[in-house]
mmCIF file of C-alpha atoms and ligand atoms in Angstrom:
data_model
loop_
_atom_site.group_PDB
_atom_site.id
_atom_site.type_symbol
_atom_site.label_atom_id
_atom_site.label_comp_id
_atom_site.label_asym_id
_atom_site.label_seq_id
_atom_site.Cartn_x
_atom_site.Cartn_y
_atom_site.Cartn_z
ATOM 1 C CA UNK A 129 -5.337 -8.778 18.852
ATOM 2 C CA UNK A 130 -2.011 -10.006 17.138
ATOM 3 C CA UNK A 131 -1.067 -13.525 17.362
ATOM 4 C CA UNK A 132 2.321 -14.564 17.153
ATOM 5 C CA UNK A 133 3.930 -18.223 16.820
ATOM 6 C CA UNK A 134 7.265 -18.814 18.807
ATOM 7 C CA UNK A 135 8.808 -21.997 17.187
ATOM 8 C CA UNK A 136 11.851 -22.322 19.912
ATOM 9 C CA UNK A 137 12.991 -25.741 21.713
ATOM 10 C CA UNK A 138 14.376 -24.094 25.099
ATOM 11 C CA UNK A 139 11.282 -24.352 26.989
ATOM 12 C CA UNK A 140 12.750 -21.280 29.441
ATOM 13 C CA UNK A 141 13.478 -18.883 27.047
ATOM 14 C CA UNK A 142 10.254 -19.565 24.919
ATOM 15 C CA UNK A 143 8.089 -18.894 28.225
ATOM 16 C CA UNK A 144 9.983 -15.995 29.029
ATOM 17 C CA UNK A 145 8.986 -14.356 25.745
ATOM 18 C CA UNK A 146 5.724 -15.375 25.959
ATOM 19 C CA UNK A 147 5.249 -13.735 29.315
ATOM 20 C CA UNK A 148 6.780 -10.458 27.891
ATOM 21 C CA UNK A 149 4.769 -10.644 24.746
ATOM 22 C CA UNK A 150 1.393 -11.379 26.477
ATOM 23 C CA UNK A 151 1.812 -7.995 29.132
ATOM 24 C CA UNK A 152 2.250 -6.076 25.804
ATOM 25 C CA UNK A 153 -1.354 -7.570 24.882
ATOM 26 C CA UNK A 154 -0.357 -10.562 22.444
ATOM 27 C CA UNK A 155 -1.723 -13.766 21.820
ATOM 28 C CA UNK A 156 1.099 -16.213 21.949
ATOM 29 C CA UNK A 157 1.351 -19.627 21.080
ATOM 30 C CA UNK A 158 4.474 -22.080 21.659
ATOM 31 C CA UNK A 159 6.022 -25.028 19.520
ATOM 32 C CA UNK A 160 8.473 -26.696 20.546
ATOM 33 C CA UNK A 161 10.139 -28.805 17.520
ATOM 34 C CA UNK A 162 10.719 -27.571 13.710
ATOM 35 C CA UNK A 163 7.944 -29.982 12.057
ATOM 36 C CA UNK A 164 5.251 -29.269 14.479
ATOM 37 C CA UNK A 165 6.257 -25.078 14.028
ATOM 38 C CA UNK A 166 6.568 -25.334 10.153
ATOM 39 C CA UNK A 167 2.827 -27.106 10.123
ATOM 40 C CA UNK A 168 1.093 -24.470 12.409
ATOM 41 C CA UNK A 169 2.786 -21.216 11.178
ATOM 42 C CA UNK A 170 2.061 -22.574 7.687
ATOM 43 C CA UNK A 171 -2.053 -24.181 8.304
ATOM 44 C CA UNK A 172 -2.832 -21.296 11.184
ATOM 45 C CA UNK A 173 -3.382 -17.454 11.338
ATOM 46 C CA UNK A 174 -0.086 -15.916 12.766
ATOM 47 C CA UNK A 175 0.310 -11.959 12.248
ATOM 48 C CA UNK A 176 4.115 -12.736 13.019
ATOM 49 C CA UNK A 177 6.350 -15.870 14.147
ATOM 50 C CA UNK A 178 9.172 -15.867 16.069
ATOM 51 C CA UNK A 179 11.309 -18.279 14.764
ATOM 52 C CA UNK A 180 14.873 -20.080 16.634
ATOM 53 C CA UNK A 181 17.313 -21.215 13.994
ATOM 54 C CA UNK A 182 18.701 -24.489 15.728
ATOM 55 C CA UNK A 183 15.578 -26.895 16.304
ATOM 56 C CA UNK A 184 14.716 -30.582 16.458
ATOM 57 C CA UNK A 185 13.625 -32.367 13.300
ATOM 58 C CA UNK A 186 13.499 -29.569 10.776
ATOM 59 C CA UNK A 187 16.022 -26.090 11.272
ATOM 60 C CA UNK A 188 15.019 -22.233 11.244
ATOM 61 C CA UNK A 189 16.606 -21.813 7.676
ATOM 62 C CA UNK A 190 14.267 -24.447 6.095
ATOM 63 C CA UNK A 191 10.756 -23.342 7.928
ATOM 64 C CA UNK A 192 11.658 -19.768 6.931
ATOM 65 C CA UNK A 193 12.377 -20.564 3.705
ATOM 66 C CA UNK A 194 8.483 -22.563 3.457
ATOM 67 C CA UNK A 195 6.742 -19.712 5.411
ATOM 68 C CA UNK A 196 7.841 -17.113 3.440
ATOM 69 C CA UNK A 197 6.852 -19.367 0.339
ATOM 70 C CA UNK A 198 3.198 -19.025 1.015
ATOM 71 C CA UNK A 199 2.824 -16.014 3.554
ATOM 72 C CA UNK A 200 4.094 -12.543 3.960
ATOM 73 C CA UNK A 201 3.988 -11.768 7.776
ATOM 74 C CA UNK A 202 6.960 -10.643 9.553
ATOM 75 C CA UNK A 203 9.327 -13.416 10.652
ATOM 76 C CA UNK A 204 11.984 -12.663 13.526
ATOM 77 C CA UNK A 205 15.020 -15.099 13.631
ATOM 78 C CA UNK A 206 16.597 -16.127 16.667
ATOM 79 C CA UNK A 207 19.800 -17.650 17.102
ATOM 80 C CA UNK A 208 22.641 -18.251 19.773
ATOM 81 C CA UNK A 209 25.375 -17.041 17.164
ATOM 82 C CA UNK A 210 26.381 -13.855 15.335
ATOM 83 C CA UNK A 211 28.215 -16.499 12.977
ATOM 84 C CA UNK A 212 24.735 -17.779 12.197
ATOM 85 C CA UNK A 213 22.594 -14.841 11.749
ATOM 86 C CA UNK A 214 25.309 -13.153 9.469
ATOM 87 C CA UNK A 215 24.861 -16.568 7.279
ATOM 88 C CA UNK A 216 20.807 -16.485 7.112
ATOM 89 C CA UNK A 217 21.273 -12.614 5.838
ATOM 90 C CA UNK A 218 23.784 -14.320 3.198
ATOM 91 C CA UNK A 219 21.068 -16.906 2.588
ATOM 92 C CA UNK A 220 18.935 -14.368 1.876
ATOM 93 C CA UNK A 221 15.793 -16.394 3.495
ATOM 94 C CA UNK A 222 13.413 -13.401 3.747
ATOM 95 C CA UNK A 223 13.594 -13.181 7.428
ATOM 96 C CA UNK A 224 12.674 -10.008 8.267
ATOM 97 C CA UNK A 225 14.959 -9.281 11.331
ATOM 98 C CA UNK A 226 17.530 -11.279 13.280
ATOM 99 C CA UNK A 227 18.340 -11.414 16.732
ATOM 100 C CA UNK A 228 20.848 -12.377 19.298
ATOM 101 C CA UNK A 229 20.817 -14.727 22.071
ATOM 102 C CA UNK A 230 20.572 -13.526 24.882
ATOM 103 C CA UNK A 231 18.378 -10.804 24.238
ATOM 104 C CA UNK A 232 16.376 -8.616 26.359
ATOM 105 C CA UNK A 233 12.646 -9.907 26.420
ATOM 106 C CA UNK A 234 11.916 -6.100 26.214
ATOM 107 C CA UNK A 235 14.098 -5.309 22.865
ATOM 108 C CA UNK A 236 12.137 -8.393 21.758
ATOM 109 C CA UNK A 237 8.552 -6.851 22.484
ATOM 110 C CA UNK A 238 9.928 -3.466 20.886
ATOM 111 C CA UNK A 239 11.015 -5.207 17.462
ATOM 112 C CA UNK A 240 7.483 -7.245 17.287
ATOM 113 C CA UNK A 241 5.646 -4.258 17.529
ATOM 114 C CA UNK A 242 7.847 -2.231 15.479
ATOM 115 C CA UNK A 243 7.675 -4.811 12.272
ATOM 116 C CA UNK A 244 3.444 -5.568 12.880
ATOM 117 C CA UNK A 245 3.107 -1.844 12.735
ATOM 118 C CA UNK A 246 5.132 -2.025 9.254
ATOM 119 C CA UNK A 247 3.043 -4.864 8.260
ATOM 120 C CA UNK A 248 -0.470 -3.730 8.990
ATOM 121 C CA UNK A 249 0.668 -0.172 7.131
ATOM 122 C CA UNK A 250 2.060 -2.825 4.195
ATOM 123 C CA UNK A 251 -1.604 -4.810 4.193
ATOM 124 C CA UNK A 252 -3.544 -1.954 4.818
ATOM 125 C CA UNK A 253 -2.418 0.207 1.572
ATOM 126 C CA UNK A 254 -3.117 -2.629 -0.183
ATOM 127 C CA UNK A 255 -6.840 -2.424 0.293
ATOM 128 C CA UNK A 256 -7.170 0.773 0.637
ATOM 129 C CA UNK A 257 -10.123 1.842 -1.300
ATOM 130 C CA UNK A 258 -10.114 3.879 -4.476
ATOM 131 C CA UNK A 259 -9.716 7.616 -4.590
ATOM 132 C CA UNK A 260 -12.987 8.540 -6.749
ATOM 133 C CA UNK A 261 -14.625 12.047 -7.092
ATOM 134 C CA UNK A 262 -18.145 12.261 -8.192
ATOM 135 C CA UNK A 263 -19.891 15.165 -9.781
ATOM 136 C CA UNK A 264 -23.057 14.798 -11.446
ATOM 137 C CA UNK A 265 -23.393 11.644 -13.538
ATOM 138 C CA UNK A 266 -19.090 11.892 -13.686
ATOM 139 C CA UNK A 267 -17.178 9.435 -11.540
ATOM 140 C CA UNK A 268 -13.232 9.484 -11.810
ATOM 141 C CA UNK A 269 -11.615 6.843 -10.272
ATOM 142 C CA UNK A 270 -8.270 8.489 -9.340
ATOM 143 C CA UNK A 271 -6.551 5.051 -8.229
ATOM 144 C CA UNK A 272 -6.975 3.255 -10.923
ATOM 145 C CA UNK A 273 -6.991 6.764 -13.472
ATOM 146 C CA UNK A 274 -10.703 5.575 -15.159
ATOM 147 C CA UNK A 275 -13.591 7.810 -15.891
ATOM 148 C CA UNK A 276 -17.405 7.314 -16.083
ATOM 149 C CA UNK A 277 -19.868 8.932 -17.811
ATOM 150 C CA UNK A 278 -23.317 8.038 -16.432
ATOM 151 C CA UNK A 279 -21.660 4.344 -15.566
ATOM 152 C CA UNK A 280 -20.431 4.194 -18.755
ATOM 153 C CA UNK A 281 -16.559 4.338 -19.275
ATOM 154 C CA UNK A 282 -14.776 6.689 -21.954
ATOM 155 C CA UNK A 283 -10.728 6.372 -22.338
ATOM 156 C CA UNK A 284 -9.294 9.705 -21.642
ATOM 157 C CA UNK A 285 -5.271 10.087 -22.224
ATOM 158 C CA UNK A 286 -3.015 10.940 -19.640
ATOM 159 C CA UNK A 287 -3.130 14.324 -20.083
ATOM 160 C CA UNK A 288 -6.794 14.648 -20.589
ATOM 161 C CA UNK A 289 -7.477 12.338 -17.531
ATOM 162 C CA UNK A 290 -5.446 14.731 -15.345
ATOM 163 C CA UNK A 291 -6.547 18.095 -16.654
ATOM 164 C CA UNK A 292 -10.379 16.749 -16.245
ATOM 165 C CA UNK A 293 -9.202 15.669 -12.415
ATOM 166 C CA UNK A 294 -7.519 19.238 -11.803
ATOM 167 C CA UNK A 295 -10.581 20.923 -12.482
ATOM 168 C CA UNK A 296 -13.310 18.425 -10.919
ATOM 169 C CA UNK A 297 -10.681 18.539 -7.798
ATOM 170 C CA UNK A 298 -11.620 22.382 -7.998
ATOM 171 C CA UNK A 299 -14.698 23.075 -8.723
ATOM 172 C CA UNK A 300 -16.448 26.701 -9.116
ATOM 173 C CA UNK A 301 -12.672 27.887 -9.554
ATOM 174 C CA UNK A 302 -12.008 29.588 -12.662
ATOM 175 C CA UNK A 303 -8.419 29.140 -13.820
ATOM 176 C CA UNK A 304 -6.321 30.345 -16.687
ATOM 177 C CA UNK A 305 -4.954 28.621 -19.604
ATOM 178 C CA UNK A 306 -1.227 29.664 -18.662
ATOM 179 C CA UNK A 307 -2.120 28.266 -15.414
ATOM 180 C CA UNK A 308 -3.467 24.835 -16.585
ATOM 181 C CA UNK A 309 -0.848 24.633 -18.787
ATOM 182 C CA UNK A 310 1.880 24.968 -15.714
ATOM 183 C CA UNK A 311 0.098 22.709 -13.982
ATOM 184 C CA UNK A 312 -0.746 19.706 -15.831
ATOM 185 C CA UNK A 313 2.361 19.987 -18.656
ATOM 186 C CA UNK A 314 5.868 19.693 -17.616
ATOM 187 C CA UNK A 315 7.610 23.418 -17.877
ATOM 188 C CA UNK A 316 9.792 22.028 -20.337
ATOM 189 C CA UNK A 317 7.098 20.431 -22.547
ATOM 190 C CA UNK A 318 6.717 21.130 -25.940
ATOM 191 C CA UNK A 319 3.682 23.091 -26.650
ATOM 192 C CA UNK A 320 1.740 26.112 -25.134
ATOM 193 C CA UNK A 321 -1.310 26.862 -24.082
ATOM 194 C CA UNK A 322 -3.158 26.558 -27.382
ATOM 195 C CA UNK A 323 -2.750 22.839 -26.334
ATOM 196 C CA UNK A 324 -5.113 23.519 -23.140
ATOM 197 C CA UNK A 325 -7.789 24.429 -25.758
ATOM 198 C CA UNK A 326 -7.287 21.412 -27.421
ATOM 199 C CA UNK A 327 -7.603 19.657 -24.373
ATOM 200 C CA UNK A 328 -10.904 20.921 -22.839
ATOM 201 C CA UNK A 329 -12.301 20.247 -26.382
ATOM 202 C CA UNK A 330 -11.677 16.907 -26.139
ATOM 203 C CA UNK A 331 -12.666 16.210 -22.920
ATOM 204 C CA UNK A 332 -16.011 18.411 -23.779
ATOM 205 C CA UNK A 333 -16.364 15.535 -26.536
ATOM 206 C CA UNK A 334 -16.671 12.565 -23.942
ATOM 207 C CA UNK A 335 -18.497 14.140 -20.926
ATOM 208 C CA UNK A 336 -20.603 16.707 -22.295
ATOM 209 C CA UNK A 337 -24.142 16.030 -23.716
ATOM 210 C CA UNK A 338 -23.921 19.312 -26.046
ATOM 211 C CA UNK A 339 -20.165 20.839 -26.223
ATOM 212 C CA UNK A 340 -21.613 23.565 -27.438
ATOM 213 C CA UNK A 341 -23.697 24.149 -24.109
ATOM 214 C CA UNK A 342 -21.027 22.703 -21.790
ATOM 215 C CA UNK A 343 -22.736 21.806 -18.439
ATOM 216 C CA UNK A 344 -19.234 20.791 -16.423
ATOM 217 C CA UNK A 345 -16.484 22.718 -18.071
ATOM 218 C CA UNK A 346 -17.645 26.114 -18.830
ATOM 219 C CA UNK A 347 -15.073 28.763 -20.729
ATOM 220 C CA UNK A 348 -15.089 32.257 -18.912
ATOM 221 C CA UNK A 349 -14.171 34.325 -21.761
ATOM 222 C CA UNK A 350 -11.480 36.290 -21.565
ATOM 223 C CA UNK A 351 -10.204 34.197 -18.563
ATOM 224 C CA UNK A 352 -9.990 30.831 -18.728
ATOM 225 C CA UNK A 353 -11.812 27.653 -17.572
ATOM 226 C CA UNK A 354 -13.894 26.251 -14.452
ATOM 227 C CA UNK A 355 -15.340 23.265 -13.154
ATOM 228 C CA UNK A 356 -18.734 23.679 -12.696
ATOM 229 C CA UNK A 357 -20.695 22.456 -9.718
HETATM 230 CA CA1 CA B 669 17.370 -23.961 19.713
#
């Protein structure tokens, strides 16, 4: 469950969006004054804070300004005045989205969920895992573009790296030169397809035990090349 921090001194209106918020299935917290907002959004786990610019002791500009410091999460500004929102864009704060009093409670509850949907799709690609195919003693890490033989890591270029992913990505599939060649070079490289040859040979040279008895990338003669499985 998402919790979100409201850090707004009208007791009404803070309530009010708290009741909205918690139908919608959120765990809301209140504070009431600038210090005592700054310190929990700052010590405690929020997933987003709702933050009102005019406050006692310390103002929405400067909590924004020490959230966003130290934390990421999505951080809604609230303010009485179009005069002041249009100066916290100027400010250029990192608030992620500003909003007008009065406001409907239920525009409110759309623009929370809207920006913790962003978020969560912002956090999760970040730890997405690795793309990695593995065929027979070869693992190639597709995220970060490294290859393993038997654990141990050889450097393939660029080129190499994504011809050998091409055909482990389609195995069993035999596949011409001129088509390897469309696929992995630019069409307006320089070169042709004796560079494909070239190619395979070297990558023969760092994952095969014998290149002369290939066991992964056989040649079909008279055809091309194929991964094999
Ligand atoms: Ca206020």
């Amino acid at each position: 469950m998402s919790r979100i921090l409201i850090i707004e001194d009208e007791i009404a209106i803070a309530e009010l969006e708290k009741d909205y918020l918690e139908l919608s299935g959120f765990e809301v917290e209140i504070e009431t004054t600038g210090d005592t907002g700054e310190e929990r959004a700052i010590k405690e786990e929020f997933d987003l804070i709702i933050l009102d610019l005019m406050l006692p002791n310390v103002d929405g500009f400067e909590i924004c300004k020490k959230i966003r410091a130290v934390k990421n999460i999505p951080i809604i500004m609230v303010s009485a005045k179009k005069e002041d929102i249009d100066k916290i864009r100027g400010l250029g704060l990192g608030a992620d989205d500003y909003i007008t009093k009065p406001f409907s409670p239920s525009e409110l509850v759309a623009r929370v969920k809207a920006h913790l949907a962003r978020y969560e799709r912002l956090i999760g690609s970040g730890v997405k895992e690795n793309e990695i195919i593995e065929i027979r003693g070869i693992k190639i890490d597709k995220t970060a573009r490294r290859v393993y033989i038997n654990n141990e890591e050889k450097n393939f270029t660029t080129k190499e790296f994504d011809l050998l992913t091409f055909l482990a990505e389609n195995p069993n599939h035999v596949f011409t030169k001129e088509e390897l060649f469309q696929r992995i070079w630019d069409m307006d490289s320089i070169g042709d397809i004796a560079t494909v040859t070239v190619h395979i040979k070297k990558i023969r040279e760092k994952i095969e035990f014998n290149t002369s008895k290939p066991q992964y990338i056989e040649t079909i003669w008279g055809v091309g090349y194929r991964f094999k499985v």
